[in-house]
Coordinates of C-alpha atoms and ligand atoms in Angstrom, one line a residue:
X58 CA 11.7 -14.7 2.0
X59 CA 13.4 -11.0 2.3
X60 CA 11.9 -9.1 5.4
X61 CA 12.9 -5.4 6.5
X62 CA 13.1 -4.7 10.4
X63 CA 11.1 -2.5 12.6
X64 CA 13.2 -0.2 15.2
X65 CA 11.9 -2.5 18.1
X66 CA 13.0 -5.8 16.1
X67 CA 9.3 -7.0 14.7
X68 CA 9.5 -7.4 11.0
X69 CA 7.2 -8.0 8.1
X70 CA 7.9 -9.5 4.5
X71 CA 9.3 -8.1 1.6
X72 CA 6.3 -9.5 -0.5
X73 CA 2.5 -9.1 1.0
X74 CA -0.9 -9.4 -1.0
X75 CA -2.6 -6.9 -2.4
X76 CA -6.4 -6.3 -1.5
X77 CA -7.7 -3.3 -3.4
X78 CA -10.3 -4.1 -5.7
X79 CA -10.5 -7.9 -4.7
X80 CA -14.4 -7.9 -4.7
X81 CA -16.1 -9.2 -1.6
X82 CA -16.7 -13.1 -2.0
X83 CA -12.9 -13.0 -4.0
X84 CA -10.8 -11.4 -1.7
X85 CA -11.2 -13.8 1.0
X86 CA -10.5 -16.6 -1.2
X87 CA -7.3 -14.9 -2.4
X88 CA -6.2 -14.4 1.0
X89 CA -6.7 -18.4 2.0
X90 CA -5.2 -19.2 -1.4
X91 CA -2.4 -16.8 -0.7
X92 CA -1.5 -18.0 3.1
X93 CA -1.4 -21.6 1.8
X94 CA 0.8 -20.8 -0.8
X95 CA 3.2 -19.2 1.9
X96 CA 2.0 -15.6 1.9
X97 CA 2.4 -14.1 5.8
X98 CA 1.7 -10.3 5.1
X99 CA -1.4 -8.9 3.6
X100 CA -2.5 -5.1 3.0
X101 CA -6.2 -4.2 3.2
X102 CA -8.0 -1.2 4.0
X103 CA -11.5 -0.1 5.1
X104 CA -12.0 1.6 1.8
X105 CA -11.7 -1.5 -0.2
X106 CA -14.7 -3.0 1.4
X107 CA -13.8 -6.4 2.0
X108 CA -12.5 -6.5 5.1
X109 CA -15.0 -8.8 6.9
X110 CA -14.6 -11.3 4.1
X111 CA -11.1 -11.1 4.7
X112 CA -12.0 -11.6 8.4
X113 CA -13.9 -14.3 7.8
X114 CA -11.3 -16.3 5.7
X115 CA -8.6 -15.9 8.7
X116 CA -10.9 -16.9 11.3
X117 CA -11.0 -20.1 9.6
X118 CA -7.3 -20.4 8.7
X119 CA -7.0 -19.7 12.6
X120 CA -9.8 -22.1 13.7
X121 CA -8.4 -24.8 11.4
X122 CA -5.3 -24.4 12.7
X123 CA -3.8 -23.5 9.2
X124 CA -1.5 -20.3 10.3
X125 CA -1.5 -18.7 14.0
X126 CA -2.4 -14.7 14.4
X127 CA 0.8 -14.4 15.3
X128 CA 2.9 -15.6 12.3
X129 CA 0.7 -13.0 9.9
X130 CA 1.5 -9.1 9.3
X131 CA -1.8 -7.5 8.5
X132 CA -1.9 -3.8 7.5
X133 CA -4.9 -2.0 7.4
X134 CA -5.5 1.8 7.0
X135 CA -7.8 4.8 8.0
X136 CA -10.1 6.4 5.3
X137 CA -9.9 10.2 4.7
X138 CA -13.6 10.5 6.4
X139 CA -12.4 9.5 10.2
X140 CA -9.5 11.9 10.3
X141 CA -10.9 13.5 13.5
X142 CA -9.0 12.8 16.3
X143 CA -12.0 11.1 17.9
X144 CA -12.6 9.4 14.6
X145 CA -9.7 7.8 14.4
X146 CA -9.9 5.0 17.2
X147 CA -13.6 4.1 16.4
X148 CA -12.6 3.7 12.6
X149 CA -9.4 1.1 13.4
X150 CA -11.8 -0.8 16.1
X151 CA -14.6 -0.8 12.9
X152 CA -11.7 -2.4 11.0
X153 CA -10.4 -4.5 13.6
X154 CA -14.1 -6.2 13.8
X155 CA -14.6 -6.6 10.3
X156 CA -11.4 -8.3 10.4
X157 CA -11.7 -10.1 13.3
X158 CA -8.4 -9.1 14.6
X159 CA -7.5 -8.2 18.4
X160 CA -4.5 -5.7 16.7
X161 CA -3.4 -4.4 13.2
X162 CA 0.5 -5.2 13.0
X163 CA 0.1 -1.7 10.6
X164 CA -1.6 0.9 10.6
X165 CA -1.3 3.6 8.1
X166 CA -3.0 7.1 7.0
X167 CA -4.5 6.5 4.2
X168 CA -4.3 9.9 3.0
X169 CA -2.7 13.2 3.4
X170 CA -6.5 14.2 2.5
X171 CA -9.3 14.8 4.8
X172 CA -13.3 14.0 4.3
X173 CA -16.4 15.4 5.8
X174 CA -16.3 13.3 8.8
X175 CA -19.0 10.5 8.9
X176 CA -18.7 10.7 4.8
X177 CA -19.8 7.3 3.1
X178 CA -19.0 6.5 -0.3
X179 CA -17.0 9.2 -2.1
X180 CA -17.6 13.1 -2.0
X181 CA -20.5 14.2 -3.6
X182 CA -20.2 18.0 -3.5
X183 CA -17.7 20.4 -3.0
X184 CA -18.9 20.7 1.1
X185 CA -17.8 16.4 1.7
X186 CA -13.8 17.3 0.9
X187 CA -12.1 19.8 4.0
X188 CA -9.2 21.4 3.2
X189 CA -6.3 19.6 5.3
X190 CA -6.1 23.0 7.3
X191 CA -9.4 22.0 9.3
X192 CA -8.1 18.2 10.1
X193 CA -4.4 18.9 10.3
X194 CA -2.6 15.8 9.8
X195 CA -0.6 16.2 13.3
X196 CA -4.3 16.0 15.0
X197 CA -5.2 12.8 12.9
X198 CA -1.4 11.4 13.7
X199 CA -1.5 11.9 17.5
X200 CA -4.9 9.7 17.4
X201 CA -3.2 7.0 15.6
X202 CA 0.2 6.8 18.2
X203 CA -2.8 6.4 20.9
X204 CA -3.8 3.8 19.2
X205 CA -0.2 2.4 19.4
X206 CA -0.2 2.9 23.1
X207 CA -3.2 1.2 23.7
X208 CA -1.8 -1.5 22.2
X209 CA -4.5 -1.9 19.2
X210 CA -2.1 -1.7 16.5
X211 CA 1.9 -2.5 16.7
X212 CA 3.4 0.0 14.2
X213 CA 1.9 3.2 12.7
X214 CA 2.7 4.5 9.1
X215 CA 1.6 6.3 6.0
X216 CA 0.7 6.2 2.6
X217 CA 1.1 8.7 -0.4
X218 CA 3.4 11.3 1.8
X219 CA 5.3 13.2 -0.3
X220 CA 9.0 14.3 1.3
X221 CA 7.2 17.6 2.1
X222 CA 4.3 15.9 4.4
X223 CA 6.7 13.9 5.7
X224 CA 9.0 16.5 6.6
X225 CA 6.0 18.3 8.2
X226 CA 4.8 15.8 10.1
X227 CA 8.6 14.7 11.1
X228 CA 9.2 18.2 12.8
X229 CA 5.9 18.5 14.8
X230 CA 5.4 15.1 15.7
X231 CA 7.2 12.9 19.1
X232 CA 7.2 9.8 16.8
X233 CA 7.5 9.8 13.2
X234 CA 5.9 7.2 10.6
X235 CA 7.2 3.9 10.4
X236 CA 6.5 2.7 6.9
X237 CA 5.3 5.3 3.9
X238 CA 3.2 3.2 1.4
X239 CA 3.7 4.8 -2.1
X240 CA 3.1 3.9 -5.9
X241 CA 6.6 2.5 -7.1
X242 CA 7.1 1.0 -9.8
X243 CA 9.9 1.3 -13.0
X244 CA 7.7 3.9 -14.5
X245 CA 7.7 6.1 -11.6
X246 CA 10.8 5.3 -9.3
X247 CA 10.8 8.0 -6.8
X248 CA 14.5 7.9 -5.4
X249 CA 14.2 11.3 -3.8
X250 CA 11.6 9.8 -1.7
X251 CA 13.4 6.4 -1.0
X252 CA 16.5 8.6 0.2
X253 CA 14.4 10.7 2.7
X254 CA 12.5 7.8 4.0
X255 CA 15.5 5.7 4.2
X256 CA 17.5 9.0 5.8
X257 CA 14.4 8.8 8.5
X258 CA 14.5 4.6 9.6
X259 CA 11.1 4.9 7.7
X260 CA 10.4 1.6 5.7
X261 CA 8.8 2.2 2.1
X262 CA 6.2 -0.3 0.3
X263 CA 5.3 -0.1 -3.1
X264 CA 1.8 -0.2 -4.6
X265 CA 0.5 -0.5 -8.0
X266 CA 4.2 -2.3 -8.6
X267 CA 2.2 -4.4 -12.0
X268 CA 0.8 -1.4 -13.3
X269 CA -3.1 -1.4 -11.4
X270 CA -4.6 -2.6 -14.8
X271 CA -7.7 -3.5 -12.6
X272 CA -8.4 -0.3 -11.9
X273 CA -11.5 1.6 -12.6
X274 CA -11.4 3.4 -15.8
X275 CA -12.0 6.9 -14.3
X276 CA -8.7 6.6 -12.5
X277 CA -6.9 5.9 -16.0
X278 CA -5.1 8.1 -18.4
X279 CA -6.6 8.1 -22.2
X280 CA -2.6 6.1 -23.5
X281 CA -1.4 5.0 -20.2
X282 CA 2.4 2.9 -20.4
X283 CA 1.9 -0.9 -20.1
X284 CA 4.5 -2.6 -17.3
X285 CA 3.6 -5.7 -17.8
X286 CA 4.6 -5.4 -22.0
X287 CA 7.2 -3.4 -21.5
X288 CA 9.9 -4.9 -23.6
X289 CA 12.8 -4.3 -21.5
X290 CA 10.9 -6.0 -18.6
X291 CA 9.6 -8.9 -20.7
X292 CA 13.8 -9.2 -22.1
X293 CA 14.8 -9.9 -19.0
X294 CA 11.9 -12.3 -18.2
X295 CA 12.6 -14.4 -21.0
X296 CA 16.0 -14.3 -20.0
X297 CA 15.7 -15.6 -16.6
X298 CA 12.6 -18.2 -17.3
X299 CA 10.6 -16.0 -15.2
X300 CA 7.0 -13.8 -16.0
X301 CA 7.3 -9.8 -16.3
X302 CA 5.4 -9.7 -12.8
X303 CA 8.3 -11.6 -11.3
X304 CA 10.6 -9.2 -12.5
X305 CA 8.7 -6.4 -11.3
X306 CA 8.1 -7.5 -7.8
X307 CA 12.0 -8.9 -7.8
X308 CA 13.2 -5.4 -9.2
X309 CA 11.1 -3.8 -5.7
X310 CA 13.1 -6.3 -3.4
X311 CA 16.0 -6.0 -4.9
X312 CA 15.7 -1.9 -4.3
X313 CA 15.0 -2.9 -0.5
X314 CA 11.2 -2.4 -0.7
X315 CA 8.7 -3.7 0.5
X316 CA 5.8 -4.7 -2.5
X317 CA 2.1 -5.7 -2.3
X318 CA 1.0 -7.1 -5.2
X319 CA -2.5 -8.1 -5.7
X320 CA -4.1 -10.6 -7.4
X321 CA -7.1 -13.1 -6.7
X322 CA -6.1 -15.8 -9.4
X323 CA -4.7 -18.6 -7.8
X324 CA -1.6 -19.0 -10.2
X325 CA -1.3 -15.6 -10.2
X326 CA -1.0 -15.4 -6.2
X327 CA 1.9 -18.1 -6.4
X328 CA 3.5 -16.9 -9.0
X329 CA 4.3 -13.3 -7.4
X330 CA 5.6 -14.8 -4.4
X331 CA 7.7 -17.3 -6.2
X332 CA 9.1 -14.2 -7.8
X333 CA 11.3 -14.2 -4.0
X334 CA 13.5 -17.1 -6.0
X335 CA 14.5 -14.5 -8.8
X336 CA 17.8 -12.9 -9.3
X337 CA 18.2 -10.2 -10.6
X338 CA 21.3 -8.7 -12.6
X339 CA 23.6 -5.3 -11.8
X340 CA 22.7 -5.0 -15.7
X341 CA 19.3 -5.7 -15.3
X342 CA 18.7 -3.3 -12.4
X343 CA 20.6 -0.9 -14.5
X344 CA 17.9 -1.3 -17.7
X345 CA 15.6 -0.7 -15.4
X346 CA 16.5 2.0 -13.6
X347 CA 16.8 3.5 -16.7
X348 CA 12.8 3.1 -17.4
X349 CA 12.0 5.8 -15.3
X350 CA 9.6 8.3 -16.7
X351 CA 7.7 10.0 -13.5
X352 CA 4.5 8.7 -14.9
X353 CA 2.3 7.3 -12.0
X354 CA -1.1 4.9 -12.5
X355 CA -3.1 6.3 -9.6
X356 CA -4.2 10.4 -11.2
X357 CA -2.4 13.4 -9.1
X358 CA -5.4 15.3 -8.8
X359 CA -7.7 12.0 -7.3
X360 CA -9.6 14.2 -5.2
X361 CA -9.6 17.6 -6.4
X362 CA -12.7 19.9 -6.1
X363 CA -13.9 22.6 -7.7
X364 CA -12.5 25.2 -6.1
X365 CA -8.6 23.5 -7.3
X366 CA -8.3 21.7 -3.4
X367 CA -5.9 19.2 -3.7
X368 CA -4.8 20.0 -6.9
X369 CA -1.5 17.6 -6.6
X370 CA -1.6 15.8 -3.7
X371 CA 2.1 14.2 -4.6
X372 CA 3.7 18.1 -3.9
X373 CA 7.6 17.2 -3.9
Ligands
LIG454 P1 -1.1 -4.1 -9.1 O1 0.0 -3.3 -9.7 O2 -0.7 -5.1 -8.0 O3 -1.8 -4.9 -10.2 C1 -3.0 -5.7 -10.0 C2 -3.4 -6.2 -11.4 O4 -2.3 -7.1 -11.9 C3 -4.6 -7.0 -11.4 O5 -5.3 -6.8 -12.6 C4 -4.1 -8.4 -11.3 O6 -5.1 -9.3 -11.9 C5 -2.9 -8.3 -12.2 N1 -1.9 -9.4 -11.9 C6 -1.5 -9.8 -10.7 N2 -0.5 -10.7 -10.8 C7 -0.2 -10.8 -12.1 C8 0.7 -11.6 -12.8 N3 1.5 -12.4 -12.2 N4 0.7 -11.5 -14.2 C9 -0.2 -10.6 -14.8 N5 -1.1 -9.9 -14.1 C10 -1.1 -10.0 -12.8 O7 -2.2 -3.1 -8.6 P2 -2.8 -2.5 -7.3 O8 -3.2 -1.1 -7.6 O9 -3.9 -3.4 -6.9 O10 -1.7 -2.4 -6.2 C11 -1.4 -3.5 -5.3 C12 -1.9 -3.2 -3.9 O11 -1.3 -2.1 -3.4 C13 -3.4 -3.0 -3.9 O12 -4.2 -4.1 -4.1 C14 -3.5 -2.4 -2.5 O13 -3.4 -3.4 -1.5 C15 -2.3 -1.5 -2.5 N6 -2.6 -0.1 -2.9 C16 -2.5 0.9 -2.0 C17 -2.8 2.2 -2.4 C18 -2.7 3.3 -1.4 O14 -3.2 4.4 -1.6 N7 -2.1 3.1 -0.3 C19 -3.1 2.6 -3.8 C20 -3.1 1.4 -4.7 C21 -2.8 0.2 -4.3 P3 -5.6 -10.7 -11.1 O15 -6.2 -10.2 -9.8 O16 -6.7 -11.2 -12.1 O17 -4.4 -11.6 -11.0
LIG455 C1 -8.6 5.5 -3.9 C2 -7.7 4.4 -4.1 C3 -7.2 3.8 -2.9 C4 -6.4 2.6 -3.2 O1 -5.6 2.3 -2.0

């Protein structure tokens, strides 16, 4: 398996599993069936509200002797309600509990977006979403390098920075992200961001790299492209005797990122790893690349208000 290095040496796997809308009850199972099948990174989040059953499952692959704390990357991230700077640390130690975990290998903002603090559930009202001005970003990122040097969490990162944010954040910051977790896919291939992030040591993972068809249908457009039947992709599956979602998560490695795809079917789990055996062409990176059409599956406007607040949260 690929992996991508840290400054200070530690590294994590080209291919983790995604968690996000694993249910409770599934997502636990997925995570055992996905460490069996040779998975040793895994992305989760308190949002996603399945991290204890996710805790539970690795308890038992630890108890069991089945994989050792050590040999797993587990990311986590910090909603958009605890970006107080005394929010911060309670919210990670929440998450650590839940997923019975002495450290986080990663922890990452989930947001460039800030909550009313103590906010459950989504915003209700205008009053539960701050503009960013009242929670800067530095204040929430200065929480989260204490976190590092308490030793709670071993690398802190991003997600859904824009070059602008990162730039930002960059210049008034002593340490700047380590990894920057964005939607990638061929649809929406972002070079302008891989160049920056690469330009700054920071490490980029993809999400939503099948196309998120699981997701909930307020967060779809009304004729949304489909990855997965994309002709091109399934041409160059056929060709190599592989599924479109091994070309997709190959096509992310092969680009030098890192890619989280979820799924909580057991075939499905193995299959996207056994994607790692794929090669892909010069030709069919090239068809590929060429696929491009800025078109991203998670909406722009996510958590806009009334009032136009975070119109386009994705502002470079
Ligand atoms: P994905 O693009 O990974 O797609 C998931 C969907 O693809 C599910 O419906 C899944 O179904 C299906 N699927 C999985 N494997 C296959 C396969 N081999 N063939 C056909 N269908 C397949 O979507 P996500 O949006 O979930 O993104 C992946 C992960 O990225 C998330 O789970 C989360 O961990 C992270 N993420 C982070 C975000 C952030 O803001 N930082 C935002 C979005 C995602 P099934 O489960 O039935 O197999
Ligand atoms: C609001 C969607 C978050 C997925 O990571």
């Amino acid at each position: 398996m690929k992996s991508f290095s840290f400054k200070n040496g530690d590294t994590i796997d080209a291919i983790g599993l995604g968690t996000w809308k694993s249910d409770p009850g599934e997502a636990g199972k997925a995570v055992k069936e996905a460490i069996r099948a040779g998975y040793r990174h895994i992305d989760c989040a308190a949002i996603y509200g399945n991290e204890d059953d996710i805790g539970r499952a690795l308890s038992r692959l630890f108890e069991d002797g089945e994989v050792k704390r050590e040999e797993l990357f587990i990311t986590s991230k910090l909603w958009n309600s605890a970006h107080k700077k005394n929010d911060v640390i309670p919210a990670l130690k929440k998450t650590l509990d839940d997923l019975k975990l002495d450290y986080l290998d990663l922890y990452l903002m989930h947001w460039p977006v800030a909550f009313r603090p103590g906010l459950t559930g989504a915003p209700k009202s205008e009053k539960d979403v701050l503009p960013i001005e009242e929670i800067p970003i530095t204040e929430t990122w200065e929480a989260m390098l204490q976190a590092k040097k308490q030793g709670l969490i071993k690398h802190a990162g991003v997600s859904n920075f824009s070059t602008v944010k990162l730039d930002e954040l960059i210049k008034a910051s002593p340490e700047a992200p380590e990894m920057n977790q964005v939607e990638l896919h061929p649809y929406l291939q972002q070079e302008k961001l891989l160049k920056f992030c690469k330009s700054h040591d920071i490490l980029v993972t993809a999400y939503s790299p099948l196309g998120s068809r699981d997701r909930p249908d307020g967060m779809k457009a009304k004729e949304e492209p489909s990855l997965l039947e994309n002709p091109v992709i399934n041409e160059i599956a056929d060709k190599h005797g592989a599924t479109p979602a091994q070309v997709l998560i190959k096509w992310a490695v092969q680009r030098d990122t890192i890619v989280i795809p979820k799924s909580s079917n057991p075939d499905r789990i193995r299959q996207n790893l056994e994607s790692a055996k794929l090669q892909l062409s010069e030709e069919d990176m090239k068809r590929i690349r060429a696929l491009d059409q800025h078109f991203r599956y998670l909406p722009t406007n996510l958590f806009r208000t009334k009032s136009g607040m975070y119109e386009n949260i994705f502002d470079d």
